[in-house]
Short mmCIF file of C-alpha atoms in Angstrom, two decimals:
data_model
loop_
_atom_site.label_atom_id
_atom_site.label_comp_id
_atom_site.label_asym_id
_atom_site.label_seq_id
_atom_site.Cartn_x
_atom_site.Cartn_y
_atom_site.Cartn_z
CA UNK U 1 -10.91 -31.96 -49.30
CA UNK U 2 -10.23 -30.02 -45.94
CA UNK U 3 -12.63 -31.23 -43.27
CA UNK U 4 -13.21 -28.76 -40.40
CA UNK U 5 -15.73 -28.54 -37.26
CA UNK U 6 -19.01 -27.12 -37.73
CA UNK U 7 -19.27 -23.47 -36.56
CA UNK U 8 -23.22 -23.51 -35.94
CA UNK U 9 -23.95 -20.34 -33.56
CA UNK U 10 -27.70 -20.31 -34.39
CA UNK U 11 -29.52 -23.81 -33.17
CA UNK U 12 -30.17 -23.64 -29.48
CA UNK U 13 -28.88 -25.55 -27.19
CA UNK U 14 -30.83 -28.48 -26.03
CA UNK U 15 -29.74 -28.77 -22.58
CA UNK U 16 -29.01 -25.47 -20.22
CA UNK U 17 -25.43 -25.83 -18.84
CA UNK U 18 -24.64 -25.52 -15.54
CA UNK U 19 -22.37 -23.01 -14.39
CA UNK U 20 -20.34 -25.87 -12.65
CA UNK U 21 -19.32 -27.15 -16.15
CA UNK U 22 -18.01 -23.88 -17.03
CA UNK U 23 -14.51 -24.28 -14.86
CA UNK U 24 -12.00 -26.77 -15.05
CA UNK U 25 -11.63 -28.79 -11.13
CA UNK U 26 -8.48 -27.00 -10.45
CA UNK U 27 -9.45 -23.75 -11.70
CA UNK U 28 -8.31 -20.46 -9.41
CA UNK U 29 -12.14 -18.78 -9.10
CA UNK U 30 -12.87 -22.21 -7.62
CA UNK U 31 -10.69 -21.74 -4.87
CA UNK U 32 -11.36 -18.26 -4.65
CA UNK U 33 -15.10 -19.23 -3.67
CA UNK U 34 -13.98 -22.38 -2.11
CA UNK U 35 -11.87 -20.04 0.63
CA UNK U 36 -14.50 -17.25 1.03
CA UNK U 37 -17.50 -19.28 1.00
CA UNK U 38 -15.79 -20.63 4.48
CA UNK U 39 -15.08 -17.54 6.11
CA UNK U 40 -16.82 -15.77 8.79
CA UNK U 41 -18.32 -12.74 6.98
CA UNK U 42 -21.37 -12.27 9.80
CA UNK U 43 -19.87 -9.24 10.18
CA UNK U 44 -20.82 -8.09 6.68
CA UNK U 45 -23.81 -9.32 6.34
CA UNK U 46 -25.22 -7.72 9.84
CA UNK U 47 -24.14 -4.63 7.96
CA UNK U 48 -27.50 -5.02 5.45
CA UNK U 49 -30.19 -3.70 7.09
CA UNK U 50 -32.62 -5.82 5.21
CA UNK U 51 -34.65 -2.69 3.38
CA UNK U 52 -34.95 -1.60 0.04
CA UNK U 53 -33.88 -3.24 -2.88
CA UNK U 54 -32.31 -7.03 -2.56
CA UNK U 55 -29.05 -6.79 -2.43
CA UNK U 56 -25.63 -9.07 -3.37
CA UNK U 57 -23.93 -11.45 -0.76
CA UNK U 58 -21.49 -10.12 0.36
CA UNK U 59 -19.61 -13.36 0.23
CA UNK U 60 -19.91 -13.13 -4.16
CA UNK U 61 -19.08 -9.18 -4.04
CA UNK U 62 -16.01 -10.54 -2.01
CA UNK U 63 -14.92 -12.73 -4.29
CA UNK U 64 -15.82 -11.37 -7.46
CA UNK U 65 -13.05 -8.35 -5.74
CA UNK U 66 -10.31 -11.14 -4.93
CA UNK U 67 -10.77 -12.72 -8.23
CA UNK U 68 -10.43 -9.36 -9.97
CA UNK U 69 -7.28 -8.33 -8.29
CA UNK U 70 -5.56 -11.53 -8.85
CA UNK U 71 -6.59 -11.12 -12.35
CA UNK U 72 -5.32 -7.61 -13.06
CA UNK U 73 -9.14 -6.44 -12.79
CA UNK U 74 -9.17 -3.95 -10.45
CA UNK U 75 -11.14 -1.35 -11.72
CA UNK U 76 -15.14 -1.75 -10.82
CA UNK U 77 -16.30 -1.27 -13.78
CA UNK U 78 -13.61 -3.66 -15.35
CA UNK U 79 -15.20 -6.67 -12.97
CA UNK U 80 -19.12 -5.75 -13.91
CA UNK U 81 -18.11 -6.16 -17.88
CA UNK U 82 -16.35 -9.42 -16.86
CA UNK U 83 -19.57 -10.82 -15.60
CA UNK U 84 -20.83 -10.94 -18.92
CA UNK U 85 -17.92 -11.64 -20.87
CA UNK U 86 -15.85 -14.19 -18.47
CA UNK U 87 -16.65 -17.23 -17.74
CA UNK U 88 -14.63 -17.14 -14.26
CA UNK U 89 -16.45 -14.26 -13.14
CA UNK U 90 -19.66 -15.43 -14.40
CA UNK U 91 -19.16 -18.45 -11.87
CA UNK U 92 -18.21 -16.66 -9.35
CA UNK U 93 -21.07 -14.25 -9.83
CA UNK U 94 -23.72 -17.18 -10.13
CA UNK U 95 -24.62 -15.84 -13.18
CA UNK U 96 -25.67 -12.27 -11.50
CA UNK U 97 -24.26 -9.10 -12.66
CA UNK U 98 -23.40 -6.33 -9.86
CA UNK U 99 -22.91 -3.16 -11.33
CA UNK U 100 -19.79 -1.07 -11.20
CA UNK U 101 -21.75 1.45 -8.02
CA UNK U 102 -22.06 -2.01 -6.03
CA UNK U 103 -18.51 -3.11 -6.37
CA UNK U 104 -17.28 0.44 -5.58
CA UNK U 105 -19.65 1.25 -2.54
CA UNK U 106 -18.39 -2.08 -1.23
CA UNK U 107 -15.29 -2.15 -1.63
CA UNK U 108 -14.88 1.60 -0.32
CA UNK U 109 -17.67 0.54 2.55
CA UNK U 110 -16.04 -2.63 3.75
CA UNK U 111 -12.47 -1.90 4.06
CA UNK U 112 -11.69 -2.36 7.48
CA UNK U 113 -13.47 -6.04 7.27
CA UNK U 114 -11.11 -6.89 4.49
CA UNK U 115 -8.58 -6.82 7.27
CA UNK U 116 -10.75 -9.51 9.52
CA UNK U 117 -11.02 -11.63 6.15
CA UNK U 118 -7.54 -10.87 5.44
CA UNK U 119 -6.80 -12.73 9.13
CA UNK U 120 -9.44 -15.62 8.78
CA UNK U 121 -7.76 -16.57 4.84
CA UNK U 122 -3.88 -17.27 7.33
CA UNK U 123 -5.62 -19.14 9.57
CA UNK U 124 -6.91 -21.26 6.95
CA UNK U 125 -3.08 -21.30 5.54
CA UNK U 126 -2.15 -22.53 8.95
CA UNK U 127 -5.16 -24.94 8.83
CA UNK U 128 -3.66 -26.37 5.54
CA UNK U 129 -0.03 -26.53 7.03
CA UNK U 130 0.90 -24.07 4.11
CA UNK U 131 3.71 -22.52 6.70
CA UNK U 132 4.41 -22.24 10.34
CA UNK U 133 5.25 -18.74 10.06
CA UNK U 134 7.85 -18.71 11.95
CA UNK U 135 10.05 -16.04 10.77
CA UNK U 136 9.05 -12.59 8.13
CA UNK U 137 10.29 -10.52 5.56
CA UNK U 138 9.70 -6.31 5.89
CA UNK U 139 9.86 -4.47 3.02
CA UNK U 140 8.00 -1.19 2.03
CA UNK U 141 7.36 -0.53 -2.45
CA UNK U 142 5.82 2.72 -3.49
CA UNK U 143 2.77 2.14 -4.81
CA UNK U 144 1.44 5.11 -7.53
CA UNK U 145 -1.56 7.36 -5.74
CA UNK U 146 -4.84 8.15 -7.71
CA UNK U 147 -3.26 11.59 -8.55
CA UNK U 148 -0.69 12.99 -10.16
CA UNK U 149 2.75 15.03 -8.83
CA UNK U 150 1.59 17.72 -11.09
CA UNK U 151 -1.56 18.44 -9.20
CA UNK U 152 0.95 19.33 -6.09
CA UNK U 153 1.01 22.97 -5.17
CA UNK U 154 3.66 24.15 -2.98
CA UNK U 155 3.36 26.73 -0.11
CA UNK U 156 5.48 29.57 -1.89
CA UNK U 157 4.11 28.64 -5.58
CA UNK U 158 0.35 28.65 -2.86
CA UNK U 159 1.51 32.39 -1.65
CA UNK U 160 2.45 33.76 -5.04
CA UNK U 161 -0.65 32.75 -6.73
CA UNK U 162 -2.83 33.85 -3.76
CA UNK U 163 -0.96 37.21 -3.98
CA UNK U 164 -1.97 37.10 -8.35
CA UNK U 165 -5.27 36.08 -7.62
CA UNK U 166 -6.02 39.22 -5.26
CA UNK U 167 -4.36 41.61 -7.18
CA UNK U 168 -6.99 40.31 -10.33
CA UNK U 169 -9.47 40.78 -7.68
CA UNK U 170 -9.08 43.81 -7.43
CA UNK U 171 -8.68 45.00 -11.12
CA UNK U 172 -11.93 43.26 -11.75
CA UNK U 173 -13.72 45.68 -8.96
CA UNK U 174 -12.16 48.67 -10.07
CA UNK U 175 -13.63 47.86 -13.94
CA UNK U 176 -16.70 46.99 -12.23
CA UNK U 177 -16.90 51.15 -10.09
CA UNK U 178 -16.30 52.39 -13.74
CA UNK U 179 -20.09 53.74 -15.06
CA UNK U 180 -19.60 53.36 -18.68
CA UNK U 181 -18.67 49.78 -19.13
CA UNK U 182 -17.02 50.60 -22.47
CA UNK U 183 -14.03 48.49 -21.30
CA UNK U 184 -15.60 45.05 -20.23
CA UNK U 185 -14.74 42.82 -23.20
CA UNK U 186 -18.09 41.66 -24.89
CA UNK U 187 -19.17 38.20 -23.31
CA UNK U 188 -17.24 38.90 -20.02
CA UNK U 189 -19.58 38.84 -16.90
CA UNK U 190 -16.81 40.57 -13.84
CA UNK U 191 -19.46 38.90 -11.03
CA UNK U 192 -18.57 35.26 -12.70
CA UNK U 193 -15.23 36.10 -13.19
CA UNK U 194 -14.77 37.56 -9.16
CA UNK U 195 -16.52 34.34 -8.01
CA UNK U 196 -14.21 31.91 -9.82
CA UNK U 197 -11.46 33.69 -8.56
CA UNK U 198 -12.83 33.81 -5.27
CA UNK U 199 -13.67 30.17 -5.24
CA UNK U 200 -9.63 29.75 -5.80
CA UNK U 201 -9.08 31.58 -3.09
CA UNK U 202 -10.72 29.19 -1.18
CA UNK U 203 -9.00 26.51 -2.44
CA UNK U 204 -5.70 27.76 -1.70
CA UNK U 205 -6.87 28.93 1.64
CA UNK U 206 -7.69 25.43 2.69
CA UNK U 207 -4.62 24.46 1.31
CA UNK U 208 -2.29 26.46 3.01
CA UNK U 209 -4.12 25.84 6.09
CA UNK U 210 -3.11 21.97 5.50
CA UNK U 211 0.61 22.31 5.00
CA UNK U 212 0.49 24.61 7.96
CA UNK U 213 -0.91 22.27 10.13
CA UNK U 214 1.78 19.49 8.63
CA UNK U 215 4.56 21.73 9.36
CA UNK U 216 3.22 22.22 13.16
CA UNK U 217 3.41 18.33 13.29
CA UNK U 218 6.62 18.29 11.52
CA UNK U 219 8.18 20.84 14.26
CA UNK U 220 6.99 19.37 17.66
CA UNK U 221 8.63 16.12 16.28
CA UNK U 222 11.45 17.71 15.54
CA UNK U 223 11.41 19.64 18.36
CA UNK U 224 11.34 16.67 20.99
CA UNK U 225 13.72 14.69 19.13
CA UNK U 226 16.25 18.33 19.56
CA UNK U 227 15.56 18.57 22.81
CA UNK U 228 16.44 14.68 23.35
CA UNK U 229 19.57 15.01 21.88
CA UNK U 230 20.60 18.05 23.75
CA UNK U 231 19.91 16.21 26.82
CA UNK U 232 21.93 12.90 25.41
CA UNK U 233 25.21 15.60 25.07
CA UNK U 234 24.47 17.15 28.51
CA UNK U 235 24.11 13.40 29.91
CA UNK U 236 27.79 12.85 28.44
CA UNK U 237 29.55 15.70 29.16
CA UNK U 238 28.22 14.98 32.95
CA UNK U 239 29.78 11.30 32.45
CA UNK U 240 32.70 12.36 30.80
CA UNK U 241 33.69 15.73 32.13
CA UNK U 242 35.14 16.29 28.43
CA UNK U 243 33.37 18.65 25.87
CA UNK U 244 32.13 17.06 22.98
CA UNK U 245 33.67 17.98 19.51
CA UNK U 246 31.79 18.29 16.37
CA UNK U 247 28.88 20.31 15.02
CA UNK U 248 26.03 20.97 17.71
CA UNK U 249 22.30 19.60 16.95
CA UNK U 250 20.88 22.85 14.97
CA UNK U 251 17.24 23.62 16.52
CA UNK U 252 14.40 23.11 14.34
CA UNK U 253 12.63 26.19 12.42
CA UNK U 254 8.90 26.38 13.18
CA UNK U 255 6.53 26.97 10.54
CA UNK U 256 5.89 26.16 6.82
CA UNK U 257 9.28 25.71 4.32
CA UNK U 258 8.45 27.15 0.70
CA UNK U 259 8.96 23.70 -0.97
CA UNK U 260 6.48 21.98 1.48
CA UNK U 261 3.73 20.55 -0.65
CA UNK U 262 0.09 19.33 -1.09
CA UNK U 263 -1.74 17.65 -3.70
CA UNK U 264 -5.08 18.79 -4.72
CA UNK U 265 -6.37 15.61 -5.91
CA UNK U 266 -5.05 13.66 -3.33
CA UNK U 267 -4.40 15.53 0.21
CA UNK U 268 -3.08 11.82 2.21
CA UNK U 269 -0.81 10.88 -0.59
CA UNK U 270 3.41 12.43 -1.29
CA UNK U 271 5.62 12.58 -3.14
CA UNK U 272 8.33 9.93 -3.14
CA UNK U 273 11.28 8.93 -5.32
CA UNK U 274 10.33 5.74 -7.67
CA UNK U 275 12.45 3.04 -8.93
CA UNK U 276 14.37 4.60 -11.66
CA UNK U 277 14.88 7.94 -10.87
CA UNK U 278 12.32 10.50 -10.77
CA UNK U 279 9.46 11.50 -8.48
CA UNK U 280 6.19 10.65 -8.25
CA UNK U 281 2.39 11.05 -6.42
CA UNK U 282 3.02 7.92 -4.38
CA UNK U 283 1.66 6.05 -0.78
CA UNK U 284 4.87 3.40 1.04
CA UNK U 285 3.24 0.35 0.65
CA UNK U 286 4.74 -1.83 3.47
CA UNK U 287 4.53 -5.87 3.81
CA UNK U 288 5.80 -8.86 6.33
CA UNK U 289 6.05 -11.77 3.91
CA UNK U 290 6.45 -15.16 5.42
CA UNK U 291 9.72 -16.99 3.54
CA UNK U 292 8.27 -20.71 3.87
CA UNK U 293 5.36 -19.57 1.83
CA UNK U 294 5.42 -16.44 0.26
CA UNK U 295 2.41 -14.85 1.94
CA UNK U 296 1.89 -11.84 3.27
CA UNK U 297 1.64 -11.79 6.94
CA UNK U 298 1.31 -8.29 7.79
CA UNK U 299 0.23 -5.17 4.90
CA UNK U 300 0.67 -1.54 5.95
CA UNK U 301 0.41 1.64 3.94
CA UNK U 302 2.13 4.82 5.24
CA UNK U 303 2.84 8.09 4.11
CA UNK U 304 6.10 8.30 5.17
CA UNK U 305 8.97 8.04 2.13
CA UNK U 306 11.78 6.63 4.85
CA UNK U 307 11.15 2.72 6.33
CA UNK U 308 13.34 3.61 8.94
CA UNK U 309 10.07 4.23 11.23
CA UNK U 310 8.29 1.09 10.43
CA UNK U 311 9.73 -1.64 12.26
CA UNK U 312 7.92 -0.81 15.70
CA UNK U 313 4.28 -0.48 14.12
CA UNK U 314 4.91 -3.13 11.61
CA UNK U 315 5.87 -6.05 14.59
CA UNK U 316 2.85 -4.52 16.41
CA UNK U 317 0.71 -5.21 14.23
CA UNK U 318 2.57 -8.56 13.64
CA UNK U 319 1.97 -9.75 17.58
CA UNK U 320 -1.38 -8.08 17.25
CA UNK U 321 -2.42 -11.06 15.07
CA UNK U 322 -3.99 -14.52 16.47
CA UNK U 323 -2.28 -17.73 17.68
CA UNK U 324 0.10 -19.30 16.29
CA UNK U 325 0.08 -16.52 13.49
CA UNK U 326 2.09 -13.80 15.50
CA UNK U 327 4.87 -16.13 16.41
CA UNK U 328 7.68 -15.12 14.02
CA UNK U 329 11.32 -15.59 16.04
CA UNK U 330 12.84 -13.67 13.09
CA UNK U 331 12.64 -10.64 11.30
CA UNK U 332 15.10 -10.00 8.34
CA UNK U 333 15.03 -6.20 6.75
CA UNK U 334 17.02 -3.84 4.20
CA UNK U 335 19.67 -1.85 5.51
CA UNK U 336 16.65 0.88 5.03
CA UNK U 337 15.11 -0.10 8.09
CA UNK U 338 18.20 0.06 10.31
CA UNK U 339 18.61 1.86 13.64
CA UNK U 340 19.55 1.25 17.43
CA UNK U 341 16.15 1.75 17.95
CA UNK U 342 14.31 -0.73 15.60
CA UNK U 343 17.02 -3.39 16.97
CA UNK U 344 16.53 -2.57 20.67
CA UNK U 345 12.36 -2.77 19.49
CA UNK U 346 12.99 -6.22 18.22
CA UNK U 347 15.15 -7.63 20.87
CA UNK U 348 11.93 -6.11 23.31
CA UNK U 349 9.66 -8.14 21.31
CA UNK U 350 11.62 -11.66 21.61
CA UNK U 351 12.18 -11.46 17.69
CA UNK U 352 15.54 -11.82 16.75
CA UNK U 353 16.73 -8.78 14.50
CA UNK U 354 18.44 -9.23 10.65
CA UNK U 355 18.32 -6.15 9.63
CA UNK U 356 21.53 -4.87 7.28
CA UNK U 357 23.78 -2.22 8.88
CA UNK U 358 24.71 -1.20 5.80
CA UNK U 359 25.03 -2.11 1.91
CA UNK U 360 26.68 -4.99 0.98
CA UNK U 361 29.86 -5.18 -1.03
CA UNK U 362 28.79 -6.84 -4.36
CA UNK U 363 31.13 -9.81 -5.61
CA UNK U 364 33.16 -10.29 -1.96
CA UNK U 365 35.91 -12.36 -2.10
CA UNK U 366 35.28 -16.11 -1.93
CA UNK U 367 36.84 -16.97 1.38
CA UNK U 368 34.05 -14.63 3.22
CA UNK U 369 31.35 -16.89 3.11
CA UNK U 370 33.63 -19.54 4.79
CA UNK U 371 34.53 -17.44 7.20
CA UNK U 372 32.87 -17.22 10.83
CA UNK U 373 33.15 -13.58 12.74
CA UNK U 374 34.75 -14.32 16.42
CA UNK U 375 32.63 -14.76 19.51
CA UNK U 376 31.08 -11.98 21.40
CA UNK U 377 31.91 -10.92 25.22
CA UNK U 378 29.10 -11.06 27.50
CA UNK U 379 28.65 -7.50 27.35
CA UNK U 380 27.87 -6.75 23.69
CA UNK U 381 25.16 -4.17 22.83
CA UNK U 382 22.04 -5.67 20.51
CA UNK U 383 23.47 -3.94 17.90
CA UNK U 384 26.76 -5.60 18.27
CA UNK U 385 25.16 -9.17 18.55
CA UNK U 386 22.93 -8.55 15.77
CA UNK U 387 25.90 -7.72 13.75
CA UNK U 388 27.88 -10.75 14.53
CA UNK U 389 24.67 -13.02 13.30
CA UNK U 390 24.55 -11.51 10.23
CA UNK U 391 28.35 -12.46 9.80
CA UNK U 392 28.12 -16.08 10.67
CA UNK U 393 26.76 -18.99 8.11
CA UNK U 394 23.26 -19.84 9.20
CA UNK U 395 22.72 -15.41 9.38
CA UNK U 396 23.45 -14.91 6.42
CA UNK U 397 21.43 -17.85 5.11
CA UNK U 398 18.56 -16.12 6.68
CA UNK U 399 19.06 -12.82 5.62
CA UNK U 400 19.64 -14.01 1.70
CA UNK U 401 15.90 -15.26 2.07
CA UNK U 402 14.31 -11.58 2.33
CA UNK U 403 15.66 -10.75 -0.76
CA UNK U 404 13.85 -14.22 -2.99
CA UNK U 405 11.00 -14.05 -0.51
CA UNK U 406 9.65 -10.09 -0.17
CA UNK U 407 10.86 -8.36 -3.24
CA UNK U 408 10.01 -11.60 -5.92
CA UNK U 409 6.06 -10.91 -4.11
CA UNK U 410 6.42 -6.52 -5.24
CA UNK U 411 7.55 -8.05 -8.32
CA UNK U 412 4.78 -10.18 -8.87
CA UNK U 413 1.77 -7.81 -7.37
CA UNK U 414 3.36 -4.94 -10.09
CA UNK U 415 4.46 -6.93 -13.11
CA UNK U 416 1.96 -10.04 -13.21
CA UNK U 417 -1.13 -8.71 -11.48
CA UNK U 418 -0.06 -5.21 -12.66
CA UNK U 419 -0.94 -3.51 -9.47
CA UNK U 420 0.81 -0.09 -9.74
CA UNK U 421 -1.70 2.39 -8.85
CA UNK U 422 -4.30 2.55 -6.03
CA UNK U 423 -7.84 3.30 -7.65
CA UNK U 424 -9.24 4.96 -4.16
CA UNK U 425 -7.85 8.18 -2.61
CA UNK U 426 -7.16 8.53 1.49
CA UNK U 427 -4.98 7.12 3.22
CA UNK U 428 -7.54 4.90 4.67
CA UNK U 429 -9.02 4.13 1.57
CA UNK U 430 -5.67 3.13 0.38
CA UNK U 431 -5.42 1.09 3.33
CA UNK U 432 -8.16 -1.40 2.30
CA UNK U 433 -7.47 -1.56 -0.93
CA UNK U 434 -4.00 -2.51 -0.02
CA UNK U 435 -5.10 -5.25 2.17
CA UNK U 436 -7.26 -6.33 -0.66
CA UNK U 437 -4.45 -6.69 -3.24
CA UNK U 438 -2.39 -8.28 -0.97
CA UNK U 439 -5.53 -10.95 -0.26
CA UNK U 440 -5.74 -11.27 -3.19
CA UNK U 441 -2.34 -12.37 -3.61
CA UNK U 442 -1.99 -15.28 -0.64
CA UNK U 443 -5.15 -16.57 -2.06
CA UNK U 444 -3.29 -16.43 -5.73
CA UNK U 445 -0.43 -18.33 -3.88
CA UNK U 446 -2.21 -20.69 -1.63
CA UNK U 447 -3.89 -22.09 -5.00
CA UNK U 448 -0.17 -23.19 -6.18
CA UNK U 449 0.76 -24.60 -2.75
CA UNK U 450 -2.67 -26.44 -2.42
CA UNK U 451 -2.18 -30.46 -3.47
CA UNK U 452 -3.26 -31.13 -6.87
#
């Protein structure tokens, strides 16, 4: 006869349990609580005013957000079910259950703090001699908005349907003038109908009024960077006495273009081309990874689709950051990221530039990673000496690491974690959340590179 274990789920237990027997030693919500419980969340907690109803620590609502993100959890209402039917959450929420309104008031409350805790977890990587961050990684991914492309209204499509929308207007008055009524469909009220048509109005009012005020923006950018190069030619001609040949810079047209665009579920976020082909509602989420350890250094969300203009705020924010944490010597970048400008920012900053001029041949002949480039004369531009590096042995050594160290951490935040759409809306809102996943993701790491 087959002998099994018992399955008895009716006599009591005789002994509660503890909620420190739920978890194994090494278990990840361990460290989770282990790191925040030693950060300095004053900060949050001088937030509470200390009326009303008693609320969470914020040090558990922290966590139970870290944990959730490095578990694929993300949505609030996701991480309140968990604390009933997990036993990691249930330890990290004591037993308690915040509801989904608490996790999402906090999370949307708090999100410049996350940045401060964000800070205080790589100082305790430093602490633990996890890296010496000493060198980064830049990348950008696009990251999916809360809103889809097909909520996007354009400023023609915006014109055209303003244009409908009046004309309907005024049919609807002209039925109304008529005395008999005898053409007003039965169950048709023309004062409902006029104010949901004027309440579109509205909409597309405001809307225009947005992309208008984009493509102002747009043009005094353009604009300066016209008149810069117009000076640039003059400044030549005067050096060279000889008229330059090619096509002159065209000036910039002010105003809005037809095709400009603006979501109505999402105003902050654009539209961007995605990994595959296609387009899609999407925020440029942008990262500094350190290559010792795999955590992120620096996380940045823009709206811009080209990473060209994200080297000089990214190492800002990098030498923004507390000693010894802003003292990368080397930054290594896609050929995405290239300009005079970004290498001339770099050199500035006493951080030595990698960044790819252009693509790279694939499958170069064997000889060329044998071979060193020749040395440099004195007077070689930073674009020149950059070059050479990235030619020699030990460059390219360095640059090879961007591509196992930033990318393999995208991979991981959108394949394993299965981050590939921000749940808030704003770019701000974005922002935090961003800084949150990515948090989430060096505390995820740091509980690999922690001794066993």
């Amino acid at each position: 006869m087959r002998r099994f274990h018992p399955m008895d789920r009716e006599t009591d237990l005789l002994l509660p349990l503890s909620v420190q027997d739920w978890l194994s030693k090494g278990h990840l919500a361990r460290y989770v609580v282990e790191v925040v419980d030693g950060l300095d969340l004053s900060t949050l907690v001088q937030a509470y005013r200390g009326t009303g109803s008693t609320p969470y620590h914020p040090a558990m609502l922290l966590a139970l957000l870290i944990y959730g993100y490095a578990t694929g959890r993300f949505s609030s209402r996701k991480i309140e079910r968990a604390t009933y039917d997990s036993l990691a959450f249930r330890f990290i929420a004591c037993n308690l259950h915040p509801d989904h309104d608490t996790l999402a008031t906090f999370r949307r409350r708090f999100r410049k703090e996350f940045e401060t805790a964000f800070v205080q977890v790589l100082e305790v990587a430093r602490e633990n001699r996890f890296s010496r961050f000493g060198s980064v990684c830049l990348d950008g991914t696009k990251i999916h908005a809360n809103a889809s492309r097909h909520s996007a209204l354009s400023y023609g499509h915006a014109e055209a349907l303003e244009a409908h929308l009046r004309a309907e207007v005024q049919e609807l008055l002209a039925l109304a003038e008529r005395t008999d009524g005898t053409q007003v469909p039965d169950g048709m009220s023309i004062p409902a109908e006029l104010e949901r048509r004027e309440e579109r109005l509205a909409a597309i009012a405001a809307a225009k009024t947005t992309i208008e005020a984009r493509a102002a923006e747009r043009f005094a950018r353009e604009q300066a960077e016209y008149e810069a190069k117009l000076v640039a030619r003059a400044a030549r001609v005067a050096a060279t006495g000889k008229k330059i040949g090619g096509t002159a810079p065209k000036a910039p047209t002010p105003g809005p273009r037809v095709d400009d665009q603006i979501n109505l579920t999402d105003d902050e976020s654009r539209i961007m081309p995605v990994a595959g082909g296609g387009f899609e509602q999407c925020y440029n989420a942008q990262a500094m990874v350190d290559p010792e350890s795999m955590l992120v250094v620096v996380p940045q969300v823009v709206q811009a689709v080209n990473d060209k203009q994200q080297v000089v705020p990214m190492l800002a924010k990098l030498q923004a950051l507390p000693a010894p944490l802003n003292g990368a010597k080397q930054v290594a970048a896609d050929a995405g990221y290239f300009s005079k400008d970004n290498v001339a920012a770099c050199d500035a900053a006493g951080i030595e530039p990698l960044i790819a001029v252009r693509r790279d041949q694939h499958h170069p002949h064997w000889s060329e990673r044998f071979r060193e480039p020749p040395e440099l004369a004195p007077a070689a531009t930073p674009v020149e000496r950059m070059t050479n590096r990235l030619k020699t042995g030990a460059g390219r050594a360095a640059y090879a690491l961007r591509k196992q160290t930033v990318e393999p951490v995208f991979g991981i935040i959108k394949s394993v974690m299965g981050f590939r759409q921000f749940l808030t809306r704003g770019l701000d809102n974005v922002q935090g959340e961003w800084t949150l996943v990515c948090l989430a993701w060096n505390l995820k790491r740091m509980a690999v590179l922690r001794p066993q």
